[in-house]
Amino acid sequence: MPVCSYLAYPARGAKKELAKELSALRYCEVTPSENEEILLLVTDTPDEKEEKALQDTLKNIKSLQSLGMTFGHMDE
Amino acid sequence: MNINRRSFIKSMALKSAVAAAAALFPGISFGAWKEADFPSGMIQWKKTPCRFCGTGCGLLAGISGDRAVAVKGDPNCSVNKGLCCVKGYHSIQILYGKDRFKDALVRKNGKLVKVPVQEALDLVADKMKENIKDHGKDSVAIYGSGQWSIADGYTASKLFKGCIGTNNVEANARLCMASAVTGFMTSFGLDEPMGCYDDIDHADVFITWGNNMAEMHPVLFSRMLANRKSKKHVKIIDFATRTTRSSQASDKSILFRPQTDLAVANAICYEIIKNKWVNWNFVKKHVSFHKGKTNIGYGTQDHFKFKDKAETVDLNKYKAFLQDYTPEKVEKISGVSAKDIKYMASLYGAPDKKVTSFWCMGMNQHTRGTWINNLVYNIHLLVGKISTPGNSPFSLTGQPSACGTVREVGTLTHKLPHGVVMKEKDRKMAAKIWNVPVEKIDPKPTYHTVEMFRALDRGDIRFMWIQVTNPMVTMPNLKRYREGAKKDGRFLVVSEIYPTPTSDVADVVLPSALWIEREGFFGNSERRTQHNEQIVPMPGNTMCNTWQLIEVARRLGFKKQFPWSRETYIEDIWNEYTRFHDSPKHRMAPYKVLKARPGVQWPFVNGMETKWRYNPKYDPAAKGDDFDFYGKPDNRAWIWLRPYEPAAESPDSEYPFWLNTGRVLEHWHTGSMTRRVPILHKAVPASYVEINSDDAANLGITNGSRVKITSRRGSIVMIASIDGRGRPPRGMVFVPFFDEKYLINEVTLDAFCPISKQPDYKKCAVKLERA
Ligand code: SF4
């Protein structure tokens, strides 16, 4: 099911906290970026339900200002 | 899914994010699909321009059997050099939406029912004949698109203007590019940019005018960032009305109040003259000064008419005109500090800096769109920074063939493939090439887009054929035009690929072949023509738009004018069309050359592309030793005295907010294609309203809560987005228009630039309430 990658923009001054919060989530892999202001996030969820739940969780993370998708794959 | 394949996909996902981050840019991935060659040698890669934006990236579509299965950026295409944005990467999936129209539909007893395509085409031709007989030739119209392939637009123009004899031909590029065209015509006498994307690699300074390139032209934005990364002194200035992803990645973000870009541009010119940054050699030799009418109105009434009149003036008059635009005075109008205005002027004025200005909808969708285009040219002309590598005032296009099909083929009411209907010489040329009597081509333009839909509402137009566009989402002041389209006695034909609010009101739906399911040509923002062959089969009973038009033309009795065979008609049309542009100023590449390359820039003369026009070093049509602005009768570029005038509707005590509308990276225009691509839909599943956090707090609105937006024309309830990817200043809200569930154009105003007739989607007054 869905594999996506994102640039994760932290809220002001909250990059460390964001890295911690994202790493603690299931199906999420966080990689530091050469560009020190942002983080790279790869998500890999097993099904639609989990994907939706993950999206809802991401929306509620205060230290996350926005996500910019760079890649997405979904098996039909 | 097999674990290895899954880890491969994950590694690609990560690679694309790494590459995007390295370019500091959201939403782009660098050729990571290259490794997707891995599954077997079975994938065949075929070149095509991207289906979406006017950047015109070259793509390679990976084909396995009859199906397109992968996409990568074409490393041989100079536009994108192997890059691609998130829309491009997922573009092939637009072919395979579950609810694709694969059969013709005809409305019977209020319901659209399946019929054979030939029967639907018979009905279309019969209805056209009937209306022409009962109500005259100007009761039938075609409304097309900047996403029309060149052959579609050319065939439509030939049928309607040449054979039927009506100038009721318009295209949605009127809504996005008309001010760019009138800006070019009034300043230079010829349409389309003098420069090319190579300017991006040469410039030292980029100033973007109301242009969120990070989302709208992501690949070009990433080329800008790459230039800045390689040369430390390069600066990007984002001059805009709201803070966006482009602002975040720029060196400086300067916000101005809506409409006041007019005043700021004049203030920059004031400063350039005051500080003696004018390039007098250039100005004396190549520039003349002109004044037009003022207080020119907004076109909100039916039958609105306006014609500008140019008066030549001298430099002193121009200097006197600019006295109203000192940075201090303009600070009060625009909210931009005098210091920032002086800073921008100093960048344009610095003799050792090459400056490129970019703009798109922010300047074009403007009730003074022609004027603001003129004013930015004024800046470049005063300092002589034009038509050389890196010095470029650059108007970007939104759609993949707004230039190729609408501007070059001339699918607007006043235009012909070469010249305008008003000129006898141009009509004679068209009649000769089209094999029709010259009297057939009407010398009077009829309706521009807004007026065309008003005419449909009034009943002056009774039959309209809509191809490749979705006006029942995109027309401003939409309710009036939707109700008009549904009135008794109107007959609407819609050529489409998926159900939309426009096909919902159709009497006939013709199922269209899409993009690489047919052969075609696009023309991008930098005068580049791009060919694609038919790469995958047409599904079901779909038919190419060009062929639909040919079928109907033949039923109307124009077999002689449309004699082509189904095997070669696209090539035959190209060969006929290019006879219109057979001069060094606009010669197009031959079919064979276009077929072989990932795009060729015109003028294409003696086997060479022209990168910078009006400069004899690069342009074979230019004479003399430095510049030759051969588009104007005085061989000069024109500086215009254009004042600041307010917007058609500004916030007041009853409607205290500006409403600004636009696009998002992941969706293409009304979203009829991209909302059917699961991954893009997932990224931005619904539209929303961006509200400034202080305004939201005052109104008790929180992120995700429901907000009612009301204007004098209508209202809509949407979800609030606070401090999301875009942040409007206090007193403004922004709504993306890609989502047909939220028809924001029921709220917008149908005011337009009186010269270009392009509506202003960026400014009207609304109020907000918690819903
Ligand atoms: S930037 Fe435009 S042309 Fe290039 S891939 Fe993206 S949508 Fe397509």
PDB file of N, CA, C and O in Angstrom, chain A residues 16-73:
ATOM      1  N   LYS A  16      13.963  19.679  16.508  1.00  0.00           N
ATOM      2  CA  LYS A  16      14.357  18.502  17.319  1.00  0.00           C
ATOM      3  C   LYS A  16      13.128  17.747  17.797  1.00  0.00           C
ATOM      4  O   LYS A  16      13.045  16.526  17.707  1.00  0.00           O
ATOM      5  N   GLU A  17      12.191  18.538  18.297  1.00  0.00           N
ATOM      6  CA  GLU A  17      10.962  17.958  18.830  1.00  0.00           C
ATOM      7  C   GLU A  17      10.213  17.210  17.713  1.00  0.00           C
ATOM      8  O   GLU A  17       9.718  16.101  17.898  1.00  0.00           O
ATOM      9  N   LEU A  18      10.204  17.818  16.540  1.00  0.00           N
ATOM     10  CA  LEU A  18       9.518  17.190  15.412  1.00  0.00           C
ATOM     11  C   LEU A  18      10.181  15.860  15.063  1.00  0.00           C
ATOM     12  O   LEU A  18       9.512  14.842  14.852  1.00  0.00           O
ATOM     13  N   ALA A  19      11.519  15.860  15.016  1.00  0.00           N
ATOM     14  CA  ALA A  19      12.244  14.633  14.680  1.00  0.00           C
ATOM     15  C   ALA A  19      11.869  13.538  15.677  1.00  0.00           C
ATOM     16  O   ALA A  19      11.618  12.383  15.303  1.00  0.00           O
ATOM     17  N   LYS A  20      11.796  13.924  16.945  1.00  0.00           N
ATOM     18  CA  LYS A  20      11.468  12.949  17.992  1.00  0.00           C
ATOM     19  C   LYS A  20      10.045  12.416  17.806  1.00  0.00           C
ATOM     20  O   LYS A  20       9.805  11.207  17.821  1.00  0.00           O
ATOM     21  N   GLU A  21       9.133  13.351  17.574  1.00  0.00           N
ATOM     22  CA  GLU A  21       7.724  12.932  17.458  1.00  0.00           C
ATOM     23  C   GLU A  21       7.486  12.055  16.234  1.00  0.00           C
ATOM     24  O   GLU A  21       6.778  11.052  16.296  1.00  0.00           O
ATOM     25  N   LEU A  22       8.098  12.443  15.106  1.00  0.00           N
ATOM     26  CA  LEU A  22       7.891  11.645  13.880  1.00  0.00           C
ATOM     27  C   LEU A  22       8.526  10.267  14.025  1.00  0.00           C
ATOM     28  O   LEU A  22       7.949   9.258  13.608  1.00  0.00           O
ATOM     29  N   SER A  23       9.730  10.209  14.622  1.00  0.00           N
ATOM     30  CA  SER A  23      10.415   8.914  14.748  1.00  0.00           C
ATOM     31  C   SER A  23       9.627   7.957  15.630  1.00  0.00           C
ATOM     32  O   SER A  23       9.728   6.738  15.466  1.00  0.00           O
ATOM     33  N   ALA A  24       8.859   8.515  16.540  1.00  0.00           N
ATOM     34  CA  ALA A  24       8.105   7.655  17.453  1.00  0.00           C
ATOM     35  C   ALA A  24       6.866   7.039  16.802  1.00  0.00           C
ATOM     36  O   ALA A  24       6.268   6.116  17.332  1.00  0.00           O
ATOM     37  N   LEU A  25       6.513   7.546  15.612  1.00  0.00           N
ATOM     38  CA  LEU A  25       5.294   7.042  14.972  1.00  0.00           C
ATOM     39  C   LEU A  25       5.552   5.744  14.210  1.00  0.00           C
ATOM     40  O   LEU A  25       6.622   5.572  13.620  1.00  0.00           O
ATOM     41  N   ARG A  26       4.544   4.879  14.192  1.00  0.00           N
ATOM     42  CA  ARG A  26       4.642   3.652  13.377  1.00  0.00           C
ATOM     43  C   ARG A  26       4.621   4.031  11.904  1.00  0.00           C
ATOM     44  O   ARG A  26       3.990   5.006  11.513  1.00  0.00           O
ATOM     45  N   TYR A  27       5.250   3.269  11.088  1.00  0.00           N
ATOM     46  CA  TYR A  27       5.288   3.422   9.617  1.00  0.00           C
ATOM     47  C   TYR A  27       6.049   4.662   9.148  1.00  0.00           C
ATOM     48  O   TYR A  27       5.946   5.049   7.999  1.00  0.00           O
ATOM     49  N   CYS A  28       6.760   5.340  10.053  1.00  0.00           N
ATOM     50  CA  CYS A  28       7.463   6.559   9.656  1.00  0.00           C
ATOM     51  C   CYS A  28       8.969   6.374   9.812  1.00  0.00           C
ATOM     52  O   CYS A  28       9.419   5.842  10.822  1.00  0.00           O
ATOM     53  N   GLU A  29       9.704   6.810   8.791  1.00  0.00           N
ATOM     54  CA  GLU A  29      11.162   6.836   8.925  1.00  0.00           C
ATOM     55  C   GLU A  29      11.612   8.262   8.704  1.00  0.00           C
ATOM     56  O   GLU A  29      11.251   8.879   7.692  1.00  0.00           O
ATOM     57  N   VAL A  30      12.407   8.793   9.641  1.00  0.00           N
ATOM     58  CA  VAL A  30      12.850  10.179   9.530  1.00  0.00           C
ATOM     59  C   VAL A  30      14.335  10.189   9.213  1.00  0.00           C
ATOM     60  O   VAL A  30      15.106   9.440   9.796  1.00  0.00           O
ATOM     61  N   THR A  31      14.711  10.995   8.246  1.00  0.00           N
ATOM     62  CA  THR A  31      16.118  11.118   7.869  1.00  0.00           C
ATOM     63  C   THR A  31      16.492  12.585   7.963  1.00  0.00           C
ATOM     64  O   THR A  31      15.726  13.434   7.505  1.00  0.00           O
ATOM     65  N   PRO A  32      17.657  12.876   8.527  1.00  0.00           N
ATOM     66  CA  PRO A  32      18.060  14.292   8.539  1.00  0.00           C
ATOM     67  C   PRO A  32      18.389  14.743   7.122  1.00  0.00           C
ATOM     68  O   PRO A  32      18.721  13.929   6.263  1.00  0.00           O
ATOM     69  N   SER A  33      18.281  16.037   6.886  1.00  0.00           N
ATOM     70  CA  SER A  33      18.519  16.547   5.539  1.00  0.00           C
ATOM     71  C   SER A  33      19.737  17.444   5.532  1.00  0.00           C
ATOM     72  O   SER A  33      20.078  18.060   6.542  1.00  0.00           O
ATOM     73  N   GLU A  34      20.373  17.495   4.365  1.00  0.00           N
ATOM     74  CA  GLU A  34      21.508  18.394   4.172  1.00  0.00           C
ATOM     75  C   GLU A  34      21.053  19.839   4.436  1.00  0.00           C
ATOM     76  O   GLU A  34      21.779  20.657   4.963  1.00  0.00           O
ATOM     77  N   ASN A  35      19.831  20.095   4.029  1.00  0.00           N
ATOM     78  CA  ASN A  35      19.217  21.388   4.318  1.00  0.00           C
ATOM     79  C   ASN A  35      18.728  21.342   5.763  1.00  0.00           C
ATOM     80  O   ASN A  35      17.765  20.670   6.080  1.00  0.00           O
ATOM     81  N   GLU A  36      19.420  22.093   6.601  1.00  0.00           N
ATOM     82  CA  GLU A  36      19.204  21.867   8.033  1.00  0.00           C
ATOM     83  C   GLU A  36      17.864  22.334   8.570  1.00  0.00           C
ATOM     84  O   GLU A  36      17.517  22.073   9.708  1.00  0.00           O
ATOM     85  N   GLU A  37      17.116  23.046   7.743  1.00  0.00           N
ATOM     86  CA  GLU A  37      15.846  23.554   8.254  1.00  0.00           C
ATOM     87  C   GLU A  37      14.717  22.530   8.195  1.00  0.00           C
ATOM     88  O   GLU A  37      13.657  22.741   8.747  1.00  0.00           O
ATOM     89  N   ILE A  38      14.924  21.467   7.453  1.00  0.00           N
ATOM     90  CA  ILE A  38      13.809  20.534   7.273  1.00  0.00           C
ATOM     91  C   ILE A  38      14.213  19.086   7.559  1.00  0.00           C
ATOM     92  O   ILE A  38      15.397  18.783   7.709  1.00  0.00           O
ATOM     93  N   LEU A  39      13.219  18.215   7.600  1.00  0.00           N
ATOM     94  CA  LEU A  39      13.475  16.783   7.781  1.00  0.00           C
ATOM     95  C   LEU A  39      12.880  16.016   6.604  1.00  0.00           C
ATOM     96  O   LEU A  39      11.948  16.512   5.953  1.00  0.00           O
ATOM     97  N   LEU A  40      13.412  14.844   6.367  1.00  0.00           N
ATOM     98  CA  LEU A  40      12.844  14.002   5.315  1.00  0.00           C
ATOM     99  C   LEU A  40      12.048  12.885   5.976  1.00  0.00           C
ATOM    100  O   LEU A  40      12.533  12.247   6.913  1.00  0.00           O
ATOM    101  N   LEU A  41      10.851  12.704   5.484  1.00  0.00           N
ATOM    102  CA  LEU A  41       9.984  11.688   6.092  1.00  0.00           C
ATOM    103  C   LEU A  41       9.546  10.684   5.021  1.00  0.00           C
ATOM    104  O   LEU A  41       9.057  11.094   3.957  1.00  0.00           O
ATOM    105  N   VAL A  42       9.763   9.406   5.284  1.00  0.00           N
ATOM    106  CA  VAL A  42       9.233   8.374   4.385  1.00  0.00           C
ATOM    107  C   VAL A  42       8.188   7.586   5.168  1.00  0.00           C
ATOM    108  O   VAL A  42       8.449   7.140   6.291  1.00  0.00           O
ATOM    109  N   THR A  43       7.005   7.449   4.595  1.00  0.00           N
ATOM    110  CA  THR A  43       5.953   6.682   5.274  1.00  0.00           C
ATOM    111  C   THR A  43       5.644   5.441   4.445  1.00  0.00           C
ATOM    112  O   THR A  43       5.689   5.485   3.218  1.00  0.00           O
ATOM    113  N   ASP A  44       5.343   4.362   5.142  1.00  0.00           N
ATOM    114  CA  ASP A  44       5.100   3.090   4.461  1.00  0.00           C
ATOM    115  C   ASP A  44       4.028   2.350   5.250  1.00  0.00           C
ATOM    116  O   ASP A  44       4.316   1.661   6.216  1.00  0.00           O
ATOM    117  N   THR A  45       2.793   2.544   4.861  1.00  0.00           N
ATOM    118  CA  THR A  45       1.690   1.970   5.650  1.00  0.00           C
ATOM    119  C   THR A  45       1.149   0.710   4.973  1.00  0.00           C
ATOM    120  O   THR A  45       1.194   0.603   3.745  1.00  0.00           O
ATOM    121  N   PRO A  46       0.613  -0.233   5.750  1.00  0.00           N
ATOM    122  CA  PRO A  46       0.174  -1.498   5.150  1.00  0.00           C
ATOM    123  C   PRO A  46      -1.155  -1.389   4.405  1.00  0.00           C
ATOM    124  O   PRO A  46      -1.409  -2.158   3.489  1.00  0.00           O
ATOM    125  N   ASP A  47      -2.029  -0.479   4.811  1.00  0.00           N
ATOM    126  CA  ASP A  47      -3.322  -0.398   4.133  1.00  0.00           C
ATOM    127  C   ASP A  47      -3.920   0.999   4.268  1.00  0.00           C
ATOM    128  O   ASP A  47      -3.401   1.861   4.977  1.00  0.00           O
ATOM    129  N   GLU A  48      -5.017   1.182   3.581  1.00  0.00           N
ATOM    130  CA  GLU A  48      -5.730   2.463   3.512  1.00  0.00           C
ATOM    131  C   GLU A  48      -6.096   2.984   4.907  1.00  0.00           C
ATOM    132  O   GLU A  48      -5.956   4.165   5.210  1.00  0.00           O
ATOM    133  N   LYS A  49      -6.546   2.056   5.759  1.00  0.00           N
ATOM    134  CA  LYS A  49      -7.013   2.457   7.090  1.00  0.00           C
ATOM    135  C   LYS A  49      -5.853   3.035   7.911  1.00  0.00           C
ATOM    136  O   LYS A  49      -5.962   4.109   8.505  1.00  0.00           O
ATOM    137  N   GLU A  50      -4.748   2.324   7.884  1.00  0.00           N
ATOM    138  CA  GLU A  50      -3.583   2.781   8.644  1.00  0.00           C
ATOM    139  C   GLU A  50      -3.054   4.097   8.056  1.00  0.00           C
ATOM    140  O   GLU A  50      -2.590   4.969   8.770  1.00  0.00           O
ATOM    141  N   GLU A  51      -3.116   4.190   6.742  1.00  0.00           N
ATOM    142  CA  GLU A  51      -2.636   5.398   6.075  1.00  0.00           C
ATOM    143  C   GLU A  51      -3.452   6.600   6.548  1.00  0.00           C
ATOM    144  O   GLU A  51      -2.925   7.666   6.861  1.00  0.00           O
ATOM    145  N   LYS A  52      -4.757   6.415   6.594  1.00  0.00           N
ATOM    146  CA  LYS A  52      -5.633   7.508   7.000  1.00  0.00           C
ATOM    147  C   LYS A  52      -5.361   7.893   8.458  1.00  0.00           C
ATOM    148  O   LYS A  52      -5.257   9.068   8.805  1.00  0.00           O
ATOM    149  N   ALA A  53      -5.190   6.858   9.276  1.00  0.00           N
ATOM    150  CA  ALA A  53      -4.928   7.121  10.695  1.00  0.00           C
ATOM    151  C   ALA A  53      -3.613   7.886  10.847  1.00  0.00           C
ATOM    152  O   ALA A  53      -3.520   8.837  11.631  1.00  0.00           O
ATOM    153  N   LEU A  54      -2.625   7.484  10.054  1.00  0.00           N
ATOM    154  CA  LEU A  54      -1.328   8.173  10.135  1.00  0.00           C
ATOM    155  C   LEU A  54      -1.474   9.639   9.707  1.00  0.00           C
ATOM    156  O   LEU A  54      -0.937  10.543  10.344  1.00  0.00           O
ATOM    157  N   GLN A  55      -2.217   9.861   8.624  1.00  0.00           N
ATOM    158  CA  GLN A  55      -2.418  11.243   8.158  1.00  0.00           C
ATOM    159  C   GLN A  55      -3.070  12.078   9.253  1.00  0.00           C
ATOM    160  O   GLN A  55      -2.687  13.229   9.483  1.00  0.00           O
ATOM    161  N   ASP A  56      -4.061  11.492   9.931  1.00  0.00           N
ATOM    162  CA  ASP A  56      -4.735  12.232  11.009  1.00  0.00           C
ATOM    163  C   ASP A  56      -3.760  12.546  12.136  1.00  0.00           C
ATOM    164  O   ASP A  56      -3.749  13.640  12.672  1.00  0.00           O
ATOM    165  N   THR A  57      -2.923  11.571  12.468  1.00  0.00           N
ATOM    166  CA  THR A  57      -1.934  11.804  13.529  1.00  0.00           C
ATOM    167  C   THR A  57      -0.987  12.930  13.109  1.00  0.00           C
ATOM    168  O   THR A  57      -0.684  13.825  13.897  1.00  0.00           O
ATOM    169  N   LEU A  58      -0.522  12.879  11.851  1.00  0.00           N
ATOM    170  CA  LEU A  58       0.424  13.899  11.385  1.00  0.00           C
ATOM    171  C   LEU A  58      -0.189  15.294  11.491  1.00  0.00           C
ATOM    172  O   LEU A  58       0.467  16.251  11.878  1.00  0.00           O
ATOM    173  N   LYS A  59      -1.464  15.371  11.128  1.00  0.00           N
ATOM    174  CA  LYS A  59      -2.143  16.675  11.159  1.00  0.00           C
ATOM    175  C   LYS A  59      -2.143  17.285  12.554  1.00  0.00           C
ATOM    176  O   LYS A  59      -2.194  18.489  12.708  1.00  0.00           O
ATOM    177  N   ASN A  60      -2.123  16.424  13.556  1.00  0.00           N
ATOM    178  CA  ASN A  60      -2.227  16.942  14.927  1.00  0.00           C
ATOM    179  C   ASN A  60      -0.884  17.186  15.602  1.00  0.00           C
ATOM    180  O   ASN A  60      -0.835  17.521  16.773  1.00  0.00           O
ATOM    181  N   ILE A  61       0.203  17.006  14.857  1.00  0.00           N
ATOM    182  CA  ILE A  61       1.511  17.242  15.479  1.00  0.00           C
ATOM    183  C   ILE A  61       1.809  18.743  15.466  1.00  0.00           C
ATOM    184  O   ILE A  61       1.935  19.348  14.399  1.00  0.00           O
ATOM    185  N   LYS A  62       1.921  19.306  16.629  1.00  0.00           N
ATOM    186  CA  LYS A  62       2.080  20.761  16.753  1.00  0.00           C
ATOM    187  C   LYS A  62       3.418  21.256  16.191  1.00  0.00           C
ATOM    188  O   LYS A  62       3.518  22.353  15.652  1.00  0.00           O
ATOM    189  N   SER A  63       4.471  20.423  16.336  1.00  0.00           N
ATOM    190  CA  SER A  63       5.790  20.878  15.891  1.00  0.00           C
ATOM    191  C   SER A  63       5.936  20.794  14.360  1.00  0.00           C
ATOM    192  O   SER A  63       6.939  21.190  13.808  1.00  0.00           O
ATOM    193  N   LEU A  64       4.926  20.255  13.683  1.00  0.00           N
ATOM    194  CA  LEU A  64       4.980  20.112  12.220  1.00  0.00           C
ATOM    195  C   LEU A  64       4.205  21.256  11.559  1.00  0.00           C
ATOM    196  O   LEU A  64       2.991  21.365  11.716  1.00  0.00           O
ATOM    197  N   GLN A  65       4.945  22.104  10.820  1.00  0.00           N
ATOM    198  CA  GLN A  65       4.239  23.220  10.185  1.00  0.00           C
ATOM    199  C   GLN A  65       3.552  22.775   8.883  1.00  0.00           C
ATOM    200  O   GLN A  65       2.391  23.018   8.671  1.00  0.00           O
ATOM    201  N   SER A  66       4.300  22.099   8.009  1.00  0.00           N
ATOM    202  CA  SER A  66       3.641  21.553   6.819  1.00  0.00           C
ATOM    203  C   SER A  66       4.478  20.440   6.191  1.00  0.00           C
ATOM    204  O   SER A  66       5.670  20.300   6.480  1.00  0.00           O
ATOM    205  N   LEU A  67       3.817  19.668   5.330  1.00  0.00           N
ATOM    206  CA  LEU A  67       4.495  18.574   4.629  1.00  0.00           C
ATOM    207  C   LEU A  67       4.451  18.848   3.133  1.00  0.00           C
ATOM    208  O   LEU A  67       3.407  19.217   2.606  1.00  0.00           O
ATOM    209  N   GLY A  68       5.561  18.668   2.445  1.00  0.00           N
ATOM    210  CA  GLY A  68       5.551  18.795   0.984  1.00  0.00           C
ATOM    211  C   GLY A  68       5.861  17.438   0.393  1.00  0.00           C
ATOM    212  O   GLY A  68       6.948  16.893   0.600  1.00  0.00           O
ATOM    213  N   MET A  69       4.906  16.855  -0.317  1.00  0.00           N
ATOM    214  CA  MET A  69       5.122  15.505  -0.843  1.00  0.00           C
ATOM    215  C   MET A  69       6.113  15.540  -2.008  1.00  0.00           C
ATOM    216  O   MET A  69       6.013  16.394  -2.879  1.00  0.00           O
ATOM    217  N   THR A  70       7.062  14.633  -2.019  1.00  0.00           N
ATOM    218  CA  THR A  70       8.007  14.579  -3.139  1.00  0.00           C
ATOM    219  C   THR A  70       7.822  13.309  -3.964  1.00  0.00           C
ATOM    220  O   THR A  70       8.306  13.219  -5.065  1.00  0.00           O
ATOM    221  N   PHE A  71       7.138  12.354  -3.418  1.00  0.00           N
ATOM    222  CA  PHE A  71       7.015  11.075  -4.122  1.00  0.00           C
ATOM    223  C   PHE A  71       5.858  10.296  -3.526  1.00  0.00           C
ATOM    224  O   PHE A  71       5.621  10.367  -2.318  1.00  0.00           O
ATOM    225  N   GLY A  72       5.156   9.589  -4.347  1.00  0.00           N
ATOM    226  CA  GLY A  72       4.103   8.743  -3.800  1.00  0.00           C
ATOM    227  C   GLY A  72       3.944   7.496  -4.652  1.00  0.00           C
ATOM    228  O   GLY A  72       4.093   7.542  -5.876  1.00  0.00           O
ATOM    229  N   HIS A  73       3.671   6.408  -4.010  1.00  0.00           N
ATOM    230  CA  HIS A  73       3.400   5.178  -4.748  1.00  0.00           C
ATOM    231  C   HIS A  73       2.244   4.468  -4.076  1.00  0.00           C
ATOM    232  O   HIS A  73       2.188   4.366  -2.850  1.00  0.00           O
TER     233      HIS A  73
END
